mmCIF file of C-alpha atoms in Angstrom:
data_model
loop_
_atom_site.group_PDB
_atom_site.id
_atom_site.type_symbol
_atom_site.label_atom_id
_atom_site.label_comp_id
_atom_site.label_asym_id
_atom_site.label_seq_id
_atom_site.Cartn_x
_atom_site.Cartn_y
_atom_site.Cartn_z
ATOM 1 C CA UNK A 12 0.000 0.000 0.000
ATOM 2 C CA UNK A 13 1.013 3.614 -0.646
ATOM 3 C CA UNK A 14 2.137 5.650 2.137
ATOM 4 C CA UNK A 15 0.023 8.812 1.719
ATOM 5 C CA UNK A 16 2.287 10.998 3.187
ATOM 6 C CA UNK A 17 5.124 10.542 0.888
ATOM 7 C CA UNK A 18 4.374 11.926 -2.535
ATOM 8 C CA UNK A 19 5.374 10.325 -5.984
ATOM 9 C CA UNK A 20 6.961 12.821 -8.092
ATOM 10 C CA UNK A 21 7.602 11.209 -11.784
ATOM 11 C CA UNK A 22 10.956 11.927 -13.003
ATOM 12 C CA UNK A 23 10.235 10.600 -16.967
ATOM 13 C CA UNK A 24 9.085 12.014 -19.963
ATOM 14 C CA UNK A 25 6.837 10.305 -21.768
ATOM 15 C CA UNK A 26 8.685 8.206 -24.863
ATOM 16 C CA UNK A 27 6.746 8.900 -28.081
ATOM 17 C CA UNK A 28 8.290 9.070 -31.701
ATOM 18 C CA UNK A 29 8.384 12.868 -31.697
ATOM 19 C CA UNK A 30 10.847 12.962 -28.494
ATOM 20 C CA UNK A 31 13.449 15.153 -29.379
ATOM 21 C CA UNK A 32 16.264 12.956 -28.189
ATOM 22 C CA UNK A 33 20.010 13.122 -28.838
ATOM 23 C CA UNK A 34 20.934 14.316 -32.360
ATOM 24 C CA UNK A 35 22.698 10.907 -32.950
ATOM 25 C CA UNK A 36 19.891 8.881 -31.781
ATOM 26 C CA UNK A 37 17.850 7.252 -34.505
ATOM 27 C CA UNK A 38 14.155 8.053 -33.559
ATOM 28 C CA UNK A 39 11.548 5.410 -31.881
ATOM 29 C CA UNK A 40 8.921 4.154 -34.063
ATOM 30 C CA UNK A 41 5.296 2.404 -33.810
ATOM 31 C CA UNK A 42 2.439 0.393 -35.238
ATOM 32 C CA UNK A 43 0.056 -1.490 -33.894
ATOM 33 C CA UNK A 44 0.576 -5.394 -33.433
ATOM 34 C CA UNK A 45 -2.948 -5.904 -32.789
ATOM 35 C CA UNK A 46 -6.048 -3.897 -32.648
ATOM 36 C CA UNK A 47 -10.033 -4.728 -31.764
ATOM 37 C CA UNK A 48 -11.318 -4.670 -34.999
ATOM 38 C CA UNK A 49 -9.472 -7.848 -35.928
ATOM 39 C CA UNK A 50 -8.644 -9.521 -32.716
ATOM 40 C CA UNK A 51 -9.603 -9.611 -28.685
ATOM 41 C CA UNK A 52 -7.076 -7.380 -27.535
ATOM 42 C CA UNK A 53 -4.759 -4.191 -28.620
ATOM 43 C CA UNK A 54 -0.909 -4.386 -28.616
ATOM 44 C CA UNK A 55 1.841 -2.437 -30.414
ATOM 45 C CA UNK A 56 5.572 -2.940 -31.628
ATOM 46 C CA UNK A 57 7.719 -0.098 -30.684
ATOM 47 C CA UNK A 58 11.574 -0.065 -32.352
ATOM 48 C CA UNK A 59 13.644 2.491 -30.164
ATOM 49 C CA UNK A 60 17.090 2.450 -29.423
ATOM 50 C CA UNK A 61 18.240 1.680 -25.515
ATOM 51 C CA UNK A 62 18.959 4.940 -24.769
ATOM 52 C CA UNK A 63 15.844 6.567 -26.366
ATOM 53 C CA UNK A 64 13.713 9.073 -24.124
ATOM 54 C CA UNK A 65 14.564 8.924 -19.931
ATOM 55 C CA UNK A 66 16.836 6.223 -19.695
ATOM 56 C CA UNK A 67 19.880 4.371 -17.918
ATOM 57 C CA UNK A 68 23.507 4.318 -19.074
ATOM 58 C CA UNK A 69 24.835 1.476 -18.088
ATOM 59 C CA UNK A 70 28.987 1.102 -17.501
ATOM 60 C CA UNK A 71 28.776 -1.328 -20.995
ATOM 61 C CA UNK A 72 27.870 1.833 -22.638
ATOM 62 C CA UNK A 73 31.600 2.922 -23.039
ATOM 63 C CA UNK A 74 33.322 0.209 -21.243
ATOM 64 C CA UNK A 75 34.027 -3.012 -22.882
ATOM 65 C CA UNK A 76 33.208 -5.598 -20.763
ATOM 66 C CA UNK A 77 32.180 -3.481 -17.893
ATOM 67 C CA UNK A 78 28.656 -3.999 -16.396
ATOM 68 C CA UNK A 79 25.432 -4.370 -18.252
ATOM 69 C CA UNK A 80 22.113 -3.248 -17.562
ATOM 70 C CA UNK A 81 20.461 -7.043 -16.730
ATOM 71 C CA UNK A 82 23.406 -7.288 -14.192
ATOM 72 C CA UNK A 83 22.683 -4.272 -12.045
ATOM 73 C CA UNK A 84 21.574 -5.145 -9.013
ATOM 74 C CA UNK A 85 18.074 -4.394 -7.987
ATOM 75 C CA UNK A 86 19.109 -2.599 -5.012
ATOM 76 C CA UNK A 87 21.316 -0.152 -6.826
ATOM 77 C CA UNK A 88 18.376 1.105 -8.376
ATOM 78 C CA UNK A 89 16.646 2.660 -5.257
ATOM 79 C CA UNK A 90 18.715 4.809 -3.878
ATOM 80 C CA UNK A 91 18.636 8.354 -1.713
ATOM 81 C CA UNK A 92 19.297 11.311 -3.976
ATOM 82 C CA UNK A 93 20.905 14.418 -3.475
ATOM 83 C CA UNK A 94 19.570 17.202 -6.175
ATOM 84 C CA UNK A 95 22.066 19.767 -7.505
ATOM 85 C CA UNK A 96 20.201 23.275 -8.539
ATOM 86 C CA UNK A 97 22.642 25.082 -11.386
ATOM 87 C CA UNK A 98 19.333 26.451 -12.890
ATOM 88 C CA UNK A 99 20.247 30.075 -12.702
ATOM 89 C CA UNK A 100 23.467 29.149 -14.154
ATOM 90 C CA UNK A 101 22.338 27.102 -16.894
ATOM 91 C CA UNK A 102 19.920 30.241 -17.897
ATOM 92 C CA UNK A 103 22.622 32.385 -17.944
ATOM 93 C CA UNK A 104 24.993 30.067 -20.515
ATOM 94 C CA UNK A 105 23.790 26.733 -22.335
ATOM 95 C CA UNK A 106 27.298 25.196 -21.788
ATOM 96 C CA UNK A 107 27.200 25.497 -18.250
ATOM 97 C CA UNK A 108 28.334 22.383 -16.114
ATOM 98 C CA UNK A 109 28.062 21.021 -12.678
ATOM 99 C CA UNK A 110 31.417 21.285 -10.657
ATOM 100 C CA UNK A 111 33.041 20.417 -7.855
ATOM 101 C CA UNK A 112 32.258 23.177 -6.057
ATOM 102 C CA UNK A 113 28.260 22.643 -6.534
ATOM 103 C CA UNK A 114 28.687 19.298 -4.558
ATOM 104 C CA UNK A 115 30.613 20.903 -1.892
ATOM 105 C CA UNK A 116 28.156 23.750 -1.535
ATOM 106 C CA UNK A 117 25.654 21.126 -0.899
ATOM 107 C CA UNK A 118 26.938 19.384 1.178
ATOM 108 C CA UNK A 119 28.024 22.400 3.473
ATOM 109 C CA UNK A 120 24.087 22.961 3.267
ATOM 110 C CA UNK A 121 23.190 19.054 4.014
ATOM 111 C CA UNK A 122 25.735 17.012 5.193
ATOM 112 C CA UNK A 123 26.972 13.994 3.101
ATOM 113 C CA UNK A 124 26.222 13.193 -0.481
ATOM 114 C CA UNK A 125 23.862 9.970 -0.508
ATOM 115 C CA UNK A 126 24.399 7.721 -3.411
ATOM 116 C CA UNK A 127 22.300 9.525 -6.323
ATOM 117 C CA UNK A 128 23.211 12.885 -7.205
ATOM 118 C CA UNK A 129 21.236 14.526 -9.583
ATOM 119 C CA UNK A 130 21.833 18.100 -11.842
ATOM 120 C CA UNK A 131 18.660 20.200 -11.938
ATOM 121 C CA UNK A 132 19.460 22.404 -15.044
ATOM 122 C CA UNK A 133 15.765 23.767 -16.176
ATOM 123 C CA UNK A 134 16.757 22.148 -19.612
ATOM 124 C CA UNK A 135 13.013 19.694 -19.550
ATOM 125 C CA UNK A 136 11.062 22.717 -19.268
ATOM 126 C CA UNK A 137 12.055 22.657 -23.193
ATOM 127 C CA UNK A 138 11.175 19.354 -24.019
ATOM 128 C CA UNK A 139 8.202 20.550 -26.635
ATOM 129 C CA UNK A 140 10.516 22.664 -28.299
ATOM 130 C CA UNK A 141 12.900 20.695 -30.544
ATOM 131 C CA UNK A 142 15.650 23.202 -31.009
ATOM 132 C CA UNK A 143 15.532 24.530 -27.840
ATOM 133 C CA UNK A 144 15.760 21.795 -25.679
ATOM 134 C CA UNK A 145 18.615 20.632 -27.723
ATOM 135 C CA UNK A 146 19.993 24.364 -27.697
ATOM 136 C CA UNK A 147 20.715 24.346 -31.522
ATOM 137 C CA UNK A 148 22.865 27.150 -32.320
ATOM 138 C CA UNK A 149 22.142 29.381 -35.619
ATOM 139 C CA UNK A 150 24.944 26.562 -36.921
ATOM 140 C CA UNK A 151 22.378 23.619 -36.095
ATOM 141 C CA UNK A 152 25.703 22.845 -32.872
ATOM 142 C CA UNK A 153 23.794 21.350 -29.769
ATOM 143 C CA UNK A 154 24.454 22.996 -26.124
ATOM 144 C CA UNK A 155 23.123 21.697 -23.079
ATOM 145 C CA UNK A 156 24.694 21.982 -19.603
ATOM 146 C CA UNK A 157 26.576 18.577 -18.321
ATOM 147 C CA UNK A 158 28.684 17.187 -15.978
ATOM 148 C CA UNK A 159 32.359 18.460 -15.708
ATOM 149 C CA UNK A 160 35.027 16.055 -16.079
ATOM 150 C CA UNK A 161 36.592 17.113 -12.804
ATOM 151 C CA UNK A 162 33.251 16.514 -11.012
ATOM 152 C CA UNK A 163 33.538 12.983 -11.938
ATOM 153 C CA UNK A 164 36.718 12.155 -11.117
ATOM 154 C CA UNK A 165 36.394 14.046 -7.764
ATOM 155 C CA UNK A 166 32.727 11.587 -7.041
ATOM 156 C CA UNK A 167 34.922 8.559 -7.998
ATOM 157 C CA UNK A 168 38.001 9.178 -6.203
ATOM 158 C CA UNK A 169 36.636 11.517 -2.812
ATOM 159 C CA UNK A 170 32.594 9.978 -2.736
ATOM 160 C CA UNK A 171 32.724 6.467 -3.596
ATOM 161 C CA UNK A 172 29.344 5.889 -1.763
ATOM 162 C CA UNK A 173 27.763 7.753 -5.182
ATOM 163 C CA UNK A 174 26.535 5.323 -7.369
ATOM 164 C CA UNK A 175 24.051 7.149 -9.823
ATOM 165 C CA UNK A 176 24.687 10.662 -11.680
ATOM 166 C CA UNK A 177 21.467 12.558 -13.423
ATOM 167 C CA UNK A 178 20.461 15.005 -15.413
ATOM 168 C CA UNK A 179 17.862 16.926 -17.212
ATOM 169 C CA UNK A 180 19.728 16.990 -20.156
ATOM 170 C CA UNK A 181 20.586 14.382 -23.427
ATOM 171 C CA UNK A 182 23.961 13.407 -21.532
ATOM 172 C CA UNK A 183 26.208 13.728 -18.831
ATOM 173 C CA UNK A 184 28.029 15.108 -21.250
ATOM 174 C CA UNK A 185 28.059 18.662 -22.741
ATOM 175 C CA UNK A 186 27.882 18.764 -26.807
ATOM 176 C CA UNK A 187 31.793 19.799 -26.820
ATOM 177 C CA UNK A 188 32.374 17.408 -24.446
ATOM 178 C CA UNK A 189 30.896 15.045 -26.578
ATOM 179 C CA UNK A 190 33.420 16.115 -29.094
ATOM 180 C CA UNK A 191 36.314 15.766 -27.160
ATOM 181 C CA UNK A 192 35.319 12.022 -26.943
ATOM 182 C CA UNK A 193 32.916 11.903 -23.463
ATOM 183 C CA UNK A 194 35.016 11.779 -21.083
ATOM 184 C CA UNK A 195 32.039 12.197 -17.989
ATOM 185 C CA UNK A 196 31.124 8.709 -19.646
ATOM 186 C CA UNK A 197 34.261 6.941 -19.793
ATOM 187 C CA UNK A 198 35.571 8.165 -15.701
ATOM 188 C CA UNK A 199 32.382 7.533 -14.402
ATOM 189 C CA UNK A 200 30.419 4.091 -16.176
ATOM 190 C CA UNK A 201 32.457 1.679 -14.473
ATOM 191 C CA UNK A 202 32.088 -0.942 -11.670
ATOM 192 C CA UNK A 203 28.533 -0.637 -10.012
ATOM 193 C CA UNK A 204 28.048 3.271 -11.193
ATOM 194 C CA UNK A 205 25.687 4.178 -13.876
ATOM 195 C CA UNK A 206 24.010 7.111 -15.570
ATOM 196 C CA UNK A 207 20.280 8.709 -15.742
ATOM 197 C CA UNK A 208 19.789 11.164 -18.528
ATOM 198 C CA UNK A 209 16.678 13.160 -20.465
ATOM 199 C CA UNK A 210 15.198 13.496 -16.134
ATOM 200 C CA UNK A 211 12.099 15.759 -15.556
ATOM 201 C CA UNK A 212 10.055 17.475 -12.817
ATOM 202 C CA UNK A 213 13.724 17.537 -10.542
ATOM 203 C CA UNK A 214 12.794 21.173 -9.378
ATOM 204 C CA UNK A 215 9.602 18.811 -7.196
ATOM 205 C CA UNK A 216 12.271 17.060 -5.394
ATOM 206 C CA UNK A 217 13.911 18.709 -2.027
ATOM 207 C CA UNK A 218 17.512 19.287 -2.717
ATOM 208 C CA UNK A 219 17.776 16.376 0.070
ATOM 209 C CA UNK A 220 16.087 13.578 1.640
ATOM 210 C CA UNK A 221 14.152 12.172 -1.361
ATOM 211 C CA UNK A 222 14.887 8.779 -2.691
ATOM 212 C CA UNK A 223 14.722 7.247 -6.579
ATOM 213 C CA UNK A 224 13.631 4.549 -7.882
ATOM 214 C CA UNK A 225 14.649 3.173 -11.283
ATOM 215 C CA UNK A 226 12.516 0.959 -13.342
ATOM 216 C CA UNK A 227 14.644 -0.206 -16.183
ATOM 217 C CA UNK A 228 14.318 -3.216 -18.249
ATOM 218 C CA UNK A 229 16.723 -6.487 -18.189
ATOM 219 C CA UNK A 230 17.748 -6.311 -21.439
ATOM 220 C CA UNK A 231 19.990 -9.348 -21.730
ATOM 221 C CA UNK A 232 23.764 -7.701 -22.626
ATOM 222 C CA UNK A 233 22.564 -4.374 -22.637
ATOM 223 C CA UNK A 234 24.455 -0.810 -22.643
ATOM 224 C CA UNK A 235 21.263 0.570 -21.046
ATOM 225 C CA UNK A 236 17.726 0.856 -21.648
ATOM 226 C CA UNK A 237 14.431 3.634 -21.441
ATOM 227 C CA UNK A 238 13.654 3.924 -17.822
ATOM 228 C CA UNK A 239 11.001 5.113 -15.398
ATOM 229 C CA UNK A 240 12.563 7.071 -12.806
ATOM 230 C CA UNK A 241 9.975 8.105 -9.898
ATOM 231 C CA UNK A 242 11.466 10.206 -6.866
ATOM 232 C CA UNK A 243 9.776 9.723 -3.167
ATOM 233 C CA UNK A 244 9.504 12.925 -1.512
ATOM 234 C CA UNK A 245 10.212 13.003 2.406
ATOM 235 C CA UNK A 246 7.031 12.025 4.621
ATOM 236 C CA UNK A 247 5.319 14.198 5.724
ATOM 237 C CA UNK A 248 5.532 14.945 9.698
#
C-alpha cells in the first residue's frame, strides 16, 4: 500500500516518436501489433534504441566488458538522492556544467552526499521545443549543460558511496564534451556506477532527503535501456 504521506513525483518524460532525443539517436517508431477490430485485444511494436527518451547508461555503454544493464543489481536502483540546482546558471549560458564546487556547496548545506546525485538544469522545461531543448545554435551545434570532467573524477576518487549521476539533459556530457570524446562517460560508467539522462520534474524534489527509484528493463547484454525514474519525496511529519 502507498504511504500517503510521501508523494510520488515522476521523473520521466513520456517516450513517443516525436521525443526530441540526442541528435545521434535514430528516432523510436510504432504500429500497432494488434487492434479490436481484428482480434480480442490491442498491442503495439515499438523499435527504439536503448537509450531513447529517460533512460539508464549502463557502464557497458563505453566500457568493454564493464557492467550491463540485466546485471545491475536491484538494489542499486533505489537509492537516496541528493539534487544539484545550477538552474540560474544554466539560464545564464547553455554550456554550463556542474562542478566540484556545486557538490561541496551542498553538502556544506546538508551534510553527506547519498548515493544519487542529480543536476537540476531547467533544460526539460524545453522538451516541446525541438531546437531549444537541444539548444541548436544558428549553426544547427547542440548545447546543453553537463557534468564536468573534474566533477567525476572528484565523485569517484573523494565519494565512492555515489553510485548514480542525473540530469535533465541528453547526456552527462556537454555537446563539446561530446566532441572531445565523453570523457564524464568513460571516468564515471564503471564498476557498479551508472548514468540517468533526459530526467524531468527535478525542481519537485527537495535538494535532500528524497529517494529514486529506477525501473529499467533487463535487457539481456545491454548498454542501457528507457527507464522510469519516480522520486519519493520526504514524509510528511
Amino acid at each position: 500500500m502507498i504511504d500517503q504521506n510521501r508523494s510520488v513525483v515522476d521523473l520521466s518524460h513520456v517516450v513517443s516518436p516525436g521525443f526530441p532525443g540526442h541528435p545521434s539517436s535514430v528516432a523510436a517508431r510504432v504500429a500497432a501489433s494488434k487492434d479490436f477490430a481484428s482480434g480480442v485485444c490491442f498491442s503495439q511494436r515499438w523499435d527504439m534504441d536503448e537509450h531513447w527518451g529517460t533512460h539508464l547508461d549502463a557502464p557497458a555503454h563505453f566500457a568493454p566488458g564493464e557492467r550491463t544493464v540485466d546485471d545491475i543489481p536491484a538494489a542499486d536502483l533505489v537509492l537516496p538522492a541528493a539534487v544539484l540546482d545550477i538552474r540560474d546558471r544554466a539560464a545564464r549560458s547553455p554550456d554550463a556544467v556542474v562542478g566540484v564546487a556545486d557538490v561541496r556547496a551542498w553538502e556544506r548545506r546538508n551534510g553527506p552526499l547519498p548515493a544519487a546525485v542529480l543536476a537540476l538544469t531547467g533544460r526539460s522545461e524545453l522538451i516541446g521545443d525541438r531546437r531549444a531543448y537541444l539548444g541548436l545554435d544558428a549553426h544547427d551545434q547542440p548545447h546543453w549543460p553537463a557534468f564536468a570532467p573534474e566533477v567525476a573524477e572528484f565523485l569517484v576518487a573523494e565519494r565512492p558511496q555515489v553510485g548514480a549521476i542525473g540530469i535533465d539533459t541528453p547526456s552527462l556530457d556537454t555537446p563539446a564534451g561530446e566532441r572531445d570524446g565523453c570523457p564524464v562517460h568513460r571516468i564515471w560508467l564503471h564498476g557498479r556506477r551508472y548514468g540517468l539522462e533526459h530526467l524531468t520534474n527535478l525542481a519537485a524534489l527537495p535538494d535532500a532527503g528524497a529517494t529514486i527509484v529506477v525501473g529499467v528493463p533487463r535487457f539481456q547484454g545491454g548498454s542501457g535501456g528507457p527507464a522510469r525514474v519516480l522520486g519519493l519525496r520526504p514524509a510528511r511529519t
